[in-house]
PDB file of C-alpha atoms and ligand atoms in Angstrom:
ATOM      1  CA  UNK A   1      14.245   7.663  -7.463  1.00 95.00           C
ATOM      2  CA  UNK A   2      12.256   9.298  -5.712  1.00 97.00           C
ATOM      3  CA  UNK A   3       9.309   6.851  -4.305  1.00 98.00           C
ATOM      4  CA  UNK A   4       6.702   8.593  -2.535  1.00 98.00           C
ATOM      5  CA  UNK A   5       3.726   6.640  -1.111  1.00 98.00           C
ATOM      6  CA  UNK A   6      -0.157   8.354  -0.580  1.00 98.00           C
ATOM      7  CA  UNK A   7      -3.006   7.893   1.003  1.00 97.00           C
ATOM      8  CA  UNK A   8      -4.936   7.237  -2.627  1.00 98.00           C
ATOM      9  CA  UNK A   9      -5.217   7.291  -5.660  1.00 98.00           C
ATOM     10  CA  UNK A  10      -6.260  11.213  -5.806  1.00 98.00           C
ATOM     11  CA  UNK A  11      -3.607  11.890  -3.774  1.00 98.00           C
ATOM     12  CA  UNK A  12      -1.236  10.768  -6.457  1.00 98.00           C
ATOM     13  CA  UNK A  13      -3.544  11.907  -9.914  1.00 98.00           C
ATOM     14  CA  UNK A  14      -2.901  15.477  -7.447  1.00 98.00           C
ATOM     15  CA  UNK A  15       0.064  15.052  -6.852  1.00 98.00           C
ATOM     16  CA  UNK A  16       1.617  14.408 -10.722  1.00 98.00           C
ATOM     17  CA  UNK A  17      -1.160  17.579 -11.798  1.00 98.00           C
ATOM     18  CA  UNK A  18       0.850  19.724  -8.751  1.00 98.00           C
ATOM     19  CA  UNK A  19       4.236  18.740 -11.678  1.00 98.00           C
ATOM     20  CA  UNK A  20       2.687  19.245 -14.466  1.00 98.00           C
ATOM     21  CA  UNK A  21       1.173  22.188 -13.446  1.00 98.00           C
ATOM     22  CA  UNK A  22       4.535  24.290 -12.018  1.00 98.00           C
ATOM     23  CA  UNK A  23       6.539  22.730 -15.334  1.00 98.00           C
ATOM     24  CA  UNK A  24       4.246  23.925 -17.324  1.00 98.00           C
ATOM     25  CA  UNK A  25       4.142  27.407 -14.984  1.00 98.00           C
ATOM     26  CA  UNK A  26       8.071  27.475 -15.195  1.00 97.00           C
ATOM     27  CA  UNK A  27       7.899  26.841 -19.123  1.00 98.00           C
ATOM     28  CA  UNK A  28       4.911  27.862 -21.009  1.00 98.00           C
ATOM     29  CA  UNK A  29       6.275  25.551 -24.211  1.00 98.00           C
ATOM     30  CA  UNK A  30       7.598  22.291 -22.038  1.00 98.00           C
ATOM     31  CA  UNK A  31       7.411  18.958 -24.064  1.00 98.00           C
ATOM     32  CA  UNK A  32       5.406  17.129 -22.200  1.00 98.00           C
ATOM     33  CA  UNK A  33       5.259  12.295 -22.733  1.00 98.00           C
ATOM     34  CA  UNK A  34       1.448  11.456 -21.734  1.00 98.00           C
ATOM     35  CA  UNK A  35       0.877   7.844 -21.861  1.00 98.00           C
ATOM     36  CA  UNK A  36      -2.575   6.607 -21.779  1.00 96.00           C
ATOM     37  CA  UNK A  37      -4.800   3.445 -19.371  1.00 94.00           C
ATOM     38  CA  UNK A  38      -6.412   3.887 -16.003  1.00 94.00           C
ATOM     39  CA  UNK A  39      -3.508   5.010 -14.258  1.00 97.00           C
ATOM     40  CA  UNK A  40      -3.941   8.415 -15.149  1.00 98.00           C
ATOM     41  CA  UNK A  41      -6.967   9.349 -16.388  1.00 98.00           C
ATOM     42  CA  UNK A  42      -7.324  11.060 -12.283  1.00 98.00           C
ATOM     43  CA  UNK A  43      -4.518  13.378 -13.450  1.00 98.00           C
ATOM     44  CA  UNK A  44      -5.818  14.278 -16.239  1.00 98.00           C
ATOM     45  CA  UNK A  45      -9.154  15.372 -15.053  1.00 98.00           C
ATOM     46  CA  UNK A  46      -7.827  16.808 -12.094  1.00 98.00           C
ATOM     47  CA  UNK A  47      -5.510  18.929 -15.425  1.00 98.00           C
ATOM     48  CA  UNK A  48      -8.470  19.884 -17.043  1.00 98.00           C
ATOM     49  CA  UNK A  49     -10.499  21.064 -13.586  1.00 98.00           C
ATOM     50  CA  UNK A  50      -7.595  23.320 -13.464  1.00 98.00           C
ATOM     51  CA  UNK A  51      -7.313  24.237 -16.452  1.00 98.00           C
ATOM     52  CA  UNK A  52     -11.138  25.687 -16.358  1.00 98.00           C
ATOM     53  CA  UNK A  53     -10.725  27.440 -13.048  1.00 98.00           C
ATOM     54  CA  UNK A  54      -8.134  29.412 -14.506  1.00 97.00           C
ATOM     55  CA  UNK A  55      -4.753  28.156 -12.786  1.00 97.00           C
ATOM     56  CA  UNK A  56      -2.588  26.266 -16.033  1.00 98.00           C
ATOM     57  CA  UNK A  57      -3.338  26.696 -20.157  1.00 98.00           C
ATOM     58  CA  UNK A  58      -1.941  24.415 -22.501  1.00 98.00           C
ATOM     59  CA  UNK A  59      -2.021  26.511 -25.799  1.00 98.00           C
ATOM     60  CA  UNK A  60       1.781  26.007 -25.892  1.00 98.00           C
ATOM     61  CA  UNK A  61       2.695  23.370 -24.858  1.00 98.00           C
ATOM     62  CA  UNK A  62       3.973  20.606 -27.327  1.00 98.00           C
ATOM     63  CA  UNK A  63       2.927  16.450 -26.302  1.00 98.00           C
ATOM     64  CA  UNK A  64       4.350  13.226 -26.932  1.00 98.00           C
ATOM     65  CA  UNK A  65       2.709  10.006 -26.032  1.00 98.00           C
ATOM     66  CA  UNK A  66       4.162   6.977 -25.287  1.00 98.00           C
ATOM     67  CA  UNK A  67       2.531   4.562 -27.812  1.00 97.00           C
ATOM     68  CA  UNK A  68      -0.249   3.667 -30.693  1.00 96.00           C
ATOM     69  CA  UNK A  69      -1.872   0.648 -31.853  1.00 95.00           C
ATOM     70  CA  UNK A  70      -1.068  -0.380 -34.929  1.00 95.00           C
ATOM     71  CA  UNK A  71      -3.842  -0.916 -37.410  1.00 92.00           C
ATOM     72  CA  UNK A  72      -6.109   1.130 -35.894  1.00 91.00           C
ATOM     73  CA  UNK A  73      -6.924   4.614 -37.485  1.00 90.00           C
ATOM     74  CA  UNK A  74      -6.522   7.307 -35.429  1.00 89.00           C
ATOM     75  CA  UNK A  75     -10.204   8.224 -35.440  1.00 91.00           C
ATOM     76  CA  UNK A  76     -11.171   4.305 -33.975  1.00 92.00           C
ATOM     77  CA  UNK A  77     -12.950   4.439 -30.462  1.00 92.00           C
ATOM     78  CA  UNK A  78      -9.715   2.821 -29.182  1.00 93.00           C
ATOM     79  CA  UNK A  79      -7.276   4.354 -30.487  1.00 94.00           C
ATOM     80  CA  UNK A  80      -4.732   6.012 -28.609  1.00 95.00           C
ATOM     81  CA  UNK A  81      -5.097   9.525 -30.121  1.00 96.00           C
ATOM     82  CA  UNK A  82      -9.361   9.413 -29.519  1.00 96.00           C
ATOM     83  CA  UNK A  83      -8.219   8.541 -26.046  1.00 96.00           C
ATOM     84  CA  UNK A  84      -6.318  11.376 -25.697  1.00 97.00           C
ATOM     85  CA  UNK A  85      -8.848  13.776 -27.907  1.00 97.00           C
ATOM     86  CA  UNK A  86     -11.480  12.629 -24.725  1.00 97.00           C
ATOM     87  CA  UNK A  87     -10.085  12.810 -21.926  1.00 98.00           C
ATOM     88  CA  UNK A  88      -8.074  15.717 -22.358  1.00 98.00           C
ATOM     89  CA  UNK A  89      -7.158  17.695 -25.438  1.00 98.00           C
ATOM     90  CA  UNK A  90     -10.304  18.449 -26.185  1.00 98.00           C
ATOM     91  CA  UNK A  91     -11.083  19.701 -22.628  1.00 98.00           C
ATOM     92  CA  UNK A  92      -8.362  21.963 -22.974  1.00 98.00           C
ATOM     93  CA  UNK A  93      -6.681  24.585 -25.178  1.00 98.00           C
ATOM     94  CA  UNK A  94      -4.443  22.231 -26.208  1.00 98.00           C
ATOM     95  CA  UNK A  95      -2.612  22.353 -29.889  1.00 97.00           C
ATOM     96  CA  UNK A  96      -3.603  20.481 -31.956  1.00 95.00           C
ATOM     97  CA  UNK A  97      -1.306  19.956 -34.301  1.00 96.00           C
ATOM     98  CA  UNK A  98       2.008  20.268 -32.009  1.00 98.00           C
ATOM     99  CA  UNK A  99       0.059  17.037 -30.074  1.00 98.00           C
ATOM    100  CA  UNK A 100       1.748  13.757 -31.399  1.00 98.00           C
ATOM    101  CA  UNK A 101       0.899  10.260 -31.353  1.00 97.00           C
ATOM    102  CA  UNK A 102       2.803   7.551 -33.136  1.00 94.00           C
ATOM    103  CA  UNK A 103       0.301   6.224 -36.533  1.00 91.00           C
ATOM    104  CA  UNK A 104      -0.864   2.792 -36.443  1.00 86.00           C
ATOM    105  CA  UNK A 105      -1.924   2.884 -39.802  1.00 90.00           C
ATOM    106  CA  UNK A 106       1.389   3.622 -41.733  1.00 83.00           C
ATOM    107  CA  UNK A 107       2.818   1.020 -43.874  1.00 81.00           C
ATOM    108  CA  UNK A 108       6.614   2.031 -44.042  1.00 88.00           C
ATOM    109  CA  UNK A 109       6.511   1.608 -40.279  1.00 89.00           C
ATOM    110  CA  UNK A 110      10.459   2.038 -40.010  1.00 91.00           C
ATOM    111  CA  UNK A 111      10.392   5.668 -41.398  1.00 92.00           C
ATOM    112  CA  UNK A 112       7.647   6.180 -38.894  1.00 93.00           C
ATOM    113  CA  UNK A 113       9.662   5.023 -36.305  1.00 95.00           C
ATOM    114  CA  UNK A 114      12.370   7.067 -36.857  1.00 96.00           C
ATOM    115  CA  UNK A 115      10.346  10.405 -37.647  1.00 96.00           C
ATOM    116  CA  UNK A 116       8.446   9.601 -34.319  1.00 97.00           C
ATOM    117  CA  UNK A 117      12.082   9.983 -32.566  1.00 98.00           C
ATOM    118  CA  UNK A 118      13.596  12.793 -34.660  1.00 98.00           C
ATOM    119  CA  UNK A 119       9.930  14.001 -34.136  1.00 98.00           C
ATOM    120  CA  UNK A 120      10.890  14.212 -30.486  1.00 98.00           C
ATOM    121  CA  UNK A 121      14.478  15.701 -30.934  1.00 98.00           C
ATOM    122  CA  UNK A 122      13.347  18.215 -33.244  1.00 98.00           C
ATOM    123  CA  UNK A 123      11.562  19.823 -30.082  1.00 98.00           C
ATOM    124  CA  UNK A 124      14.431  19.526 -27.934  1.00 98.00           C
ATOM    125  CA  UNK A 125      12.964  16.285 -26.458  1.00 98.00           C
ATOM    126  CA  UNK A 126      10.488  15.350 -24.044  1.00 98.00           C
ATOM    127  CA  UNK A 127      10.763  17.795 -20.410  1.00 98.00           C
ATOM    128  CA  UNK A 128       8.470  15.629 -18.560  1.00 98.00           C
ATOM    129  CA  UNK A 129       6.899  12.346 -19.172  1.00 98.00           C
ATOM    130  CA  UNK A 130       4.042  10.470 -17.614  1.00 98.00           C
ATOM    131  CA  UNK A 131       4.474   6.612 -17.288  1.00 98.00           C
ATOM    132  CA  UNK A 132       1.672   4.338 -16.090  1.00 98.00           C
ATOM    133  CA  UNK A 133       2.861  -0.146 -15.537  1.00 98.00           C
ATOM    134  CA  UNK A 134       2.138  -2.850 -16.914  1.00 94.00           C
ATOM    135  CA  UNK A 135       0.722  -6.487 -14.243  1.00 92.00           C
ATOM    136  CA  UNK A 136       4.779  -7.287 -16.371  1.00 92.00           C
ATOM    137  CA  UNK A 137       6.353  -4.388 -15.646  1.00 96.00           C
ATOM    138  CA  UNK A 138       6.515  -3.267 -18.799  1.00 96.00           C
ATOM    139  CA  UNK A 139       6.237   1.052 -20.074  1.00 98.00           C
ATOM    140  CA  UNK A 140       4.802   2.000 -22.841  1.00 97.00           C
ATOM    141  CA  UNK A 141       4.634  -1.049 -24.901  1.00 96.00           C
ATOM    142  CA  UNK A 142       8.161  -2.367 -23.820  1.00 97.00           C
ATOM    143  CA  UNK A 143       7.098  -5.432 -23.109  1.00 95.00           C
ATOM    144  CA  UNK A 144       9.313  -8.074 -20.792  1.00 96.00           C
ATOM    145  CA  UNK A 145      12.267  -8.838 -22.345  1.00 97.00           C
ATOM    146  CA  UNK A 146      13.088  -5.322 -24.707  1.00 97.00           C
ATOM    147  CA  UNK A 147      15.990  -3.827 -25.287  1.00 98.00           C
ATOM    148  CA  UNK A 148      16.955  -1.130 -22.557  1.00 98.00           C
ATOM    149  CA  UNK A 149      18.413   0.757 -25.075  1.00 98.00           C
ATOM    150  CA  UNK A 150      15.811   0.536 -27.505  1.00 98.00           C
ATOM    151  CA  UNK A 151      14.257   3.290 -29.762  1.00 98.00           C
ATOM    152  CA  UNK A 152      10.424   4.069 -30.598  1.00 98.00           C
ATOM    153  CA  UNK A 153       9.001   0.933 -32.844  1.00 97.00           C
ATOM    154  CA  UNK A 154       7.175  -1.982 -33.441  1.00 96.00           C
ATOM    155  CA  UNK A 155       6.615  -4.791 -30.354  1.00 96.00           C
ATOM    156  CA  UNK A 156       4.261  -7.710 -30.247  1.00 96.00           C
ATOM    157  CA  UNK A 157       1.656  -7.466 -27.834  1.00 95.00           C
ATOM    158  CA  UNK A 158       1.775 -10.433 -24.453  1.00 93.00           C
ATOM    159  CA  UNK A 159      -0.890 -12.482 -24.279  1.00 94.00           C
ATOM    160  CA  UNK A 160      -1.433 -10.354 -20.076  1.00 89.00           C
ATOM    161  CA  UNK A 161      -0.942  -7.293 -22.021  1.00 89.00           C
ATOM    162  CA  UNK A 162      -3.803  -7.861 -24.318  1.00 95.00           C
ATOM    163  CA  UNK A 163      -5.915  -9.171 -21.569  1.00 94.00           C
ATOM    164  CA  UNK A 164      -5.467  -6.338 -19.153  1.00 88.00           C
ATOM    165  CA  UNK A 165      -6.449  -3.893 -21.981  1.00 89.00           C
ATOM    166  CA  UNK A 166      -8.895  -6.445 -23.027  1.00 92.00           C
ATOM    167  CA  UNK A 167     -11.360  -4.735 -20.982  1.00 90.00           C
ATOM    168  CA  UNK A 168     -11.520  -1.322 -23.448  1.00 87.00           C
ATOM    169  CA  UNK A 169     -12.964  -3.704 -26.633  1.00 92.00           C
ATOM    170  CA  UNK A 170     -15.733  -5.728 -27.438  1.00 91.00           C
ATOM    171  CA  UNK A 171     -13.982  -8.919 -26.768  1.00 94.00           C
ATOM    172  CA  UNK A 172      -9.945 -10.356 -26.538  1.00 95.00           C
ATOM    173  CA  UNK A 173      -9.831 -10.447 -30.606  1.00 94.00           C
ATOM    174  CA  UNK A 174     -10.536  -6.797 -31.005  1.00 93.00           C
ATOM    175  CA  UNK A 175      -7.373  -6.123 -29.405  1.00 95.00           C
ATOM    176  CA  UNK A 176      -4.431  -5.226 -31.821  1.00 96.00           C
ATOM    177  CA  UNK A 177      -1.358  -8.283 -31.095  1.00 96.00           C
ATOM    178  CA  UNK A 178       1.279  -4.824 -32.185  1.00 96.00           C
ATOM    179  CA  UNK A 179       1.992  -1.213 -30.930  1.00 96.00           C
ATOM    180  CA  UNK A 180       4.436   1.256 -32.021  1.00 97.00           C
ATOM    181  CA  UNK A 181       5.192   2.554 -28.539  1.00 98.00           C
ATOM    182  CA  UNK A 182       8.832   4.335 -28.066  1.00 98.00           C
ATOM    183  CA  UNK A 183      11.876   2.547 -26.592  1.00 98.00           C
ATOM    184  CA  UNK A 184      13.011   2.084 -23.390  1.00 98.00           C
ATOM    185  CA  UNK A 185      16.219   3.792 -24.510  1.00 98.00           C
ATOM    186  CA  UNK A 186      13.853   6.988 -25.313  1.00 98.00           C
ATOM    187  CA  UNK A 187      11.632   6.851 -22.256  1.00 98.00           C
ATOM    188  CA  UNK A 188      15.425   7.374 -19.953  1.00 98.00           C
ATOM    189  CA  UNK A 189      16.262  10.557 -22.589  1.00 98.00           C
ATOM    190  CA  UNK A 190      13.065  12.590 -20.523  1.00 98.00           C
ATOM    191  CA  UNK A 191      14.508  15.437 -17.861  1.00 98.00           C
ATOM    192  CA  UNK A 192      12.343  13.745 -15.462  1.00 98.00           C
ATOM    193  CA  UNK A 193      10.775  10.392 -15.332  1.00 98.00           C
ATOM    194  CA  UNK A 194       6.795  10.230 -13.437  1.00 98.00           C
ATOM    195  CA  UNK A 195       5.508   6.592 -12.916  1.00 98.00           C
ATOM    196  CA  UNK A 196       2.143   6.463 -11.381  1.00 98.00           C
ATOM    197  CA  UNK A 197       0.698   3.208 -10.361  1.00 98.00           C
ATOM    198  CA  UNK A 198      -2.130   2.219  -8.117  1.00 98.00           C
ATOM    199  CA  UNK A 199      -3.847  -0.199  -6.747  1.00 98.00           C
ATOM    200  CA  UNK A 200      -2.445  -3.428  -5.532  1.00 98.00           C
ATOM    201  CA  UNK A 201      -2.677  -5.071  -9.078  1.00 97.00           C
ATOM    202  CA  UNK A 202       0.574  -3.200 -10.036  1.00 98.00           C
ATOM    203  CA  UNK A 203       1.929  -4.222  -6.510  1.00 98.00           C
ATOM    204  CA  UNK A 204       4.411  -6.962  -7.446  1.00 98.00           C
ATOM    205  CA  UNK A 205       5.763  -5.392 -11.009  1.00 98.00           C
ATOM    206  CA  UNK A 206       6.280  -1.740  -8.480  1.00 98.00           C
ATOM    207  CA  UNK A 207       8.243  -3.635  -6.179  1.00 98.00           C
ATOM    208  CA  UNK A 208      10.182  -5.202  -8.858  1.00 98.00           C
ATOM    209  CA  UNK A 209      10.800  -2.039 -10.590  1.00 98.00           C
ATOM    210  CA  UNK A 210      12.197  -0.664  -7.626  1.00 98.00           C
ATOM    211  CA  UNK A 211      13.863  -2.697  -5.642  1.00 98.00           C
ATOM    212  CA  UNK A 212      14.567  -5.835  -8.281  1.00 98.00           C
ATOM    213  CA  UNK A 213      17.858  -5.903 -10.377  1.00 98.00           C
ATOM    214  CA  UNK A 214      18.185  -4.063 -13.069  1.00 98.00           C
ATOM    215  CA  UNK A 215      17.223  -6.338 -16.016  1.00 98.00           C
ATOM    216  CA  UNK A 216      15.057  -6.730 -19.351  1.00 98.00           C
ATOM    217  CA  UNK A 217      12.186  -8.955 -18.184  1.00 98.00           C
ATOM    218  CA  UNK A 218      11.220  -6.439 -16.512  1.00 98.00           C
ATOM    219  CA  UNK A 219      11.628  -2.696 -18.242  1.00 98.00           C
ATOM    220  CA  UNK A 220      10.200  -0.143 -15.974  1.00 98.00           C
ATOM    221  CA  UNK A 221      13.274  -1.319 -13.864  1.00 98.00           C
ATOM    222  CA  UNK A 222      15.663   0.533 -16.484  1.00 98.00           C
ATOM    223  CA  UNK A 223      14.743   4.226 -14.508  1.00 98.00           C
ATOM    224  CA  UNK A 224      16.960   2.703 -11.569  1.00 98.00           C
ATOM    225  CA  UNK A 225      19.353   4.398 -14.308  1.00 98.00           C
ATOM    226  CA  UNK A 226      17.745   7.641 -14.738  1.00 98.00           C
ATOM    227  CA  UNK A 227      19.071  10.407 -12.504  1.00 96.00           C
ATOM    228  CA  UNK A 228      15.696  11.480 -12.425  1.00 97.00           C
ATOM    229  CA  UNK A 229      12.284   9.383 -11.859  1.00 98.00           C
ATOM    230  CA  UNK A 230       9.744  10.564  -9.282  1.00 98.00           C
ATOM    231  CA  UNK A 231       7.237   7.417  -8.590  1.00 98.00           C
ATOM    232  CA  UNK A 232       4.241   8.681  -6.430  1.00 98.00           C
ATOM    233  CA  UNK A 233       2.309   5.266  -5.404  1.00 98.00           C
ATOM    234  CA  UNK A 234      -0.634   4.945  -3.973  1.00 98.00           C
ATOM    235  CA  UNK A 235      -0.743   2.020  -0.417  1.00 98.00           C
ATOM    236  CA  UNK A 236      -1.663  -0.665  -2.801  1.00 98.00           C
ATOM    237  CA  UNK A 237       0.800  -0.309  -4.970  1.00 98.00           C
ATOM    238  CA  UNK A 238       3.783   0.346  -1.958  1.00 98.00           C
ATOM    239  CA  UNK A 239       2.748  -2.709  -0.190  1.00 98.00           C
ATOM    240  CA  UNK A 240       5.276  -5.582  -0.770  1.00 98.00           C
ATOM    241  CA  UNK A 241       8.226  -2.721  -0.767  1.00 98.00           C
ATOM    242  CA  UNK A 242      10.419  -4.237   1.177  1.00 98.00           C
ATOM    243  CA  UNK A 243      11.772  -0.374   1.779  1.00 98.00           C
ATOM    244  CA  UNK A 244       8.166   1.349   2.259  1.00 97.00           C
ATOM    245  CA  UNK A 245       9.282   2.547   5.581  1.00 96.00           C
ATOM    246  CA  UNK A 246      12.405   4.932   5.023  1.00 97.00           C
ATOM    247  CA  UNK A 247      10.765   5.920   1.642  1.00 97.00           C
ATOM    248  CA  UNK A 248       8.261   7.254   3.993  1.00 96.00           C
ATOM    249  CA  UNK A 249      10.906   8.976   6.301  1.00 96.00           C
ATOM    250  CA  UNK A 250      12.448  10.685   3.315  1.00 95.00           C
ATOM    251  CA  UNK A 251       9.574  12.478   2.144  1.00 93.00           C
ATOM    252  CA  UNK A 252       9.365  12.803   6.167  1.00 92.00           C
ATOM    253  CA  UNK A 253      12.457  15.214   6.206  1.00 92.00           C
ATOM    254  CA  UNK A 254      12.010  16.820   2.474  1.00 88.00           C
ATOM    255  CA  UNK A 255      11.920  19.737   3.453  1.00 86.00           C
ATOM    256  CA  UNK A 256      15.026  19.272   5.488  1.00 91.00           C
ATOM    257  CA  UNK A 257      16.640  17.622   2.147  1.00 88.00           C
ATOM    258  CA  UNK A 258      15.226  20.270  -0.339  1.00 87.00           C
ATOM    259  CA  UNK A 259      17.167  23.545   2.047  1.00 89.00           C
ATOM    260  CA  UNK A 260      20.556  21.400   1.390  1.00 88.00           C
ATOM    261  CA  UNK A 261      19.731  21.922  -2.139  1.00 76.00           C
ATOM    262  CA  UNK A 262      21.454  25.780  -4.177  1.00 65.00           C
ATOM    263  CA  UNK A 263      18.558  24.394  -6.691  1.00 60.00           C
ATOM    264  CA  UNK A 264      15.058  24.180  -6.927  1.00 55.00           C
ATOM    265  CA  UNK A 265      14.579  20.994  -8.188  1.00 60.00           C
ATOM    266  CA  UNK A 266      13.489  18.393  -6.233  1.00 58.00           C
ATOM    267  CA  UNK A 267      16.275  16.336  -4.329  1.00 54.00           C
ATOM    268  CA  UNK A 268      16.611  12.781  -5.603  1.00 56.00           C
ATOM    269  CA  UNK A 269      16.679   9.692  -3.164  1.00 53.00           C
TER     270      UNK A 269
HETATM  271  C1  GLP B   1      -0.728   0.293 -21.938  1.00 54.33           C
HETATM  272  C2  GLP B   1      -0.115   1.494 -22.182  1.00 54.33           C
HETATM  273  C3  GLP B   1       1.200   1.547 -20.675  1.00 54.33           C
HETATM  274  C4  GLP B   1       0.330   1.636 -19.787  1.00 54.33           C
HETATM  275  C5  GLP B   1      -0.269  -0.141 -19.202  1.00 54.33           C
HETATM  276  C6  GLP B   1      -1.213  -0.159 -17.734  1.00 54.33           C
HETATM  277  O1  GLP B   1      -0.095  -1.590 -21.552  1.00 54.33           O
HETATM  278  N1  GLP B   1       0.634   0.705 -23.331  1.00 54.33           N
HETATM  279  O2  GLP B   1       1.563   2.942 -21.803  1.00 54.33           O
HETATM  280  O3  GLP B   1       1.095   1.775 -18.552  1.00 54.33           O
HETATM  281  O4  GLP B   1      -1.438   0.185 -20.143  1.00 54.33           O
HETATM  282  O5  GLP B   1      -3.060   0.793 -17.685  1.00 54.33           O
HETATM  283  P1  GLP B   1      -3.337   1.068 -16.755  1.00 54.33           P
HETATM  284  O6  GLP B   1      -3.161   2.520 -16.518  1.00 54.33           O
HETATM  285  O7  GLP B   1      -4.762   0.697 -16.962  1.00 54.33           O
HETATM  286  O8  GLP B   1      -3.058  -0.403 -16.029  1.00 54.33           O
END
C-alpha cells in the first residue's frame, strides 16, 4: 500500500486527477470505477477543468459506479446517477451508454447484481477504482461485517452511514435503508485502487484500515490484501497514523525507488 500524505484536500484532488489522466492518456478506452460522496467531488471538478482545457477526453472510457440506493429512480435528485451526471458525466464528453450504475429500482435484485458483475467482466474488468471511506470504515456500501469476498449485492445501511449521508436529503427518514453495492471482492479485482480521505472525521477509520488488522469489521482493511493500492490523504485524515514519518520518508525517496523499476508502473510500499 502506498500512503501519500499531502498538504490539503486540493492536493488530494489534483493528485487523484493526475492518476486518472495518466491512465486515460495511455489507455483512452480505460475502464474506470467511480465513487460518490463529498470526497471525490474535488477530483471530478479538476477532471472537468482539465477536459475543458483540452488536456483529457473521456469519450472512449467506460465507467462503473460502486453503488446506488435501493428505491430511488435514476432521475431522483439524490440518486447516485443524478450525482454523477451533475458533477461529472454531463460536464464532459462521457458516453451515456458506457456509464454504468447499479439500478436500485429493479424488482429482481439478485439478477440485477449478477448482471452488474457480468457487465464489469465483459468490459474487461476495472483498470482504476477510486474510493472514499465511511467513518465506520466502509467502502462503497460494504458496511462493517461485510464478507471480504463479497460480490455486488444488497446491503442494509448502518444508522451511522444513514446519518452521515442525511445531509444530502431533506431528513434522516428520507435516507434509504438499503443499497445495491459492489462487494469487497469486486473492488479487490480492480487493477489499481485509489482511496481518498480528507478531514479529521476520517482519521480513525484511516488509521484502522491502514495500520489495524484485516477484518470484516473495517471493510477497507481488505485493501491490505491488494497489490496495488494508493491512499491519498490530507494532513487531517492522516493525523492518527502511527507510521506517518515512514510514509513521508518513502514519498521523499520515491524517485529513487522508481528508478529501480524496469517498468513505469509506480512502486508499492
Ligand atoms: C457513501 C458512499 C461511499 C463513500 C462514503 C463517504 O457511503 N457509498 O462510497 O465513500 O459515503 O462519503 P464522503 O466522501 O461524503 O465522506
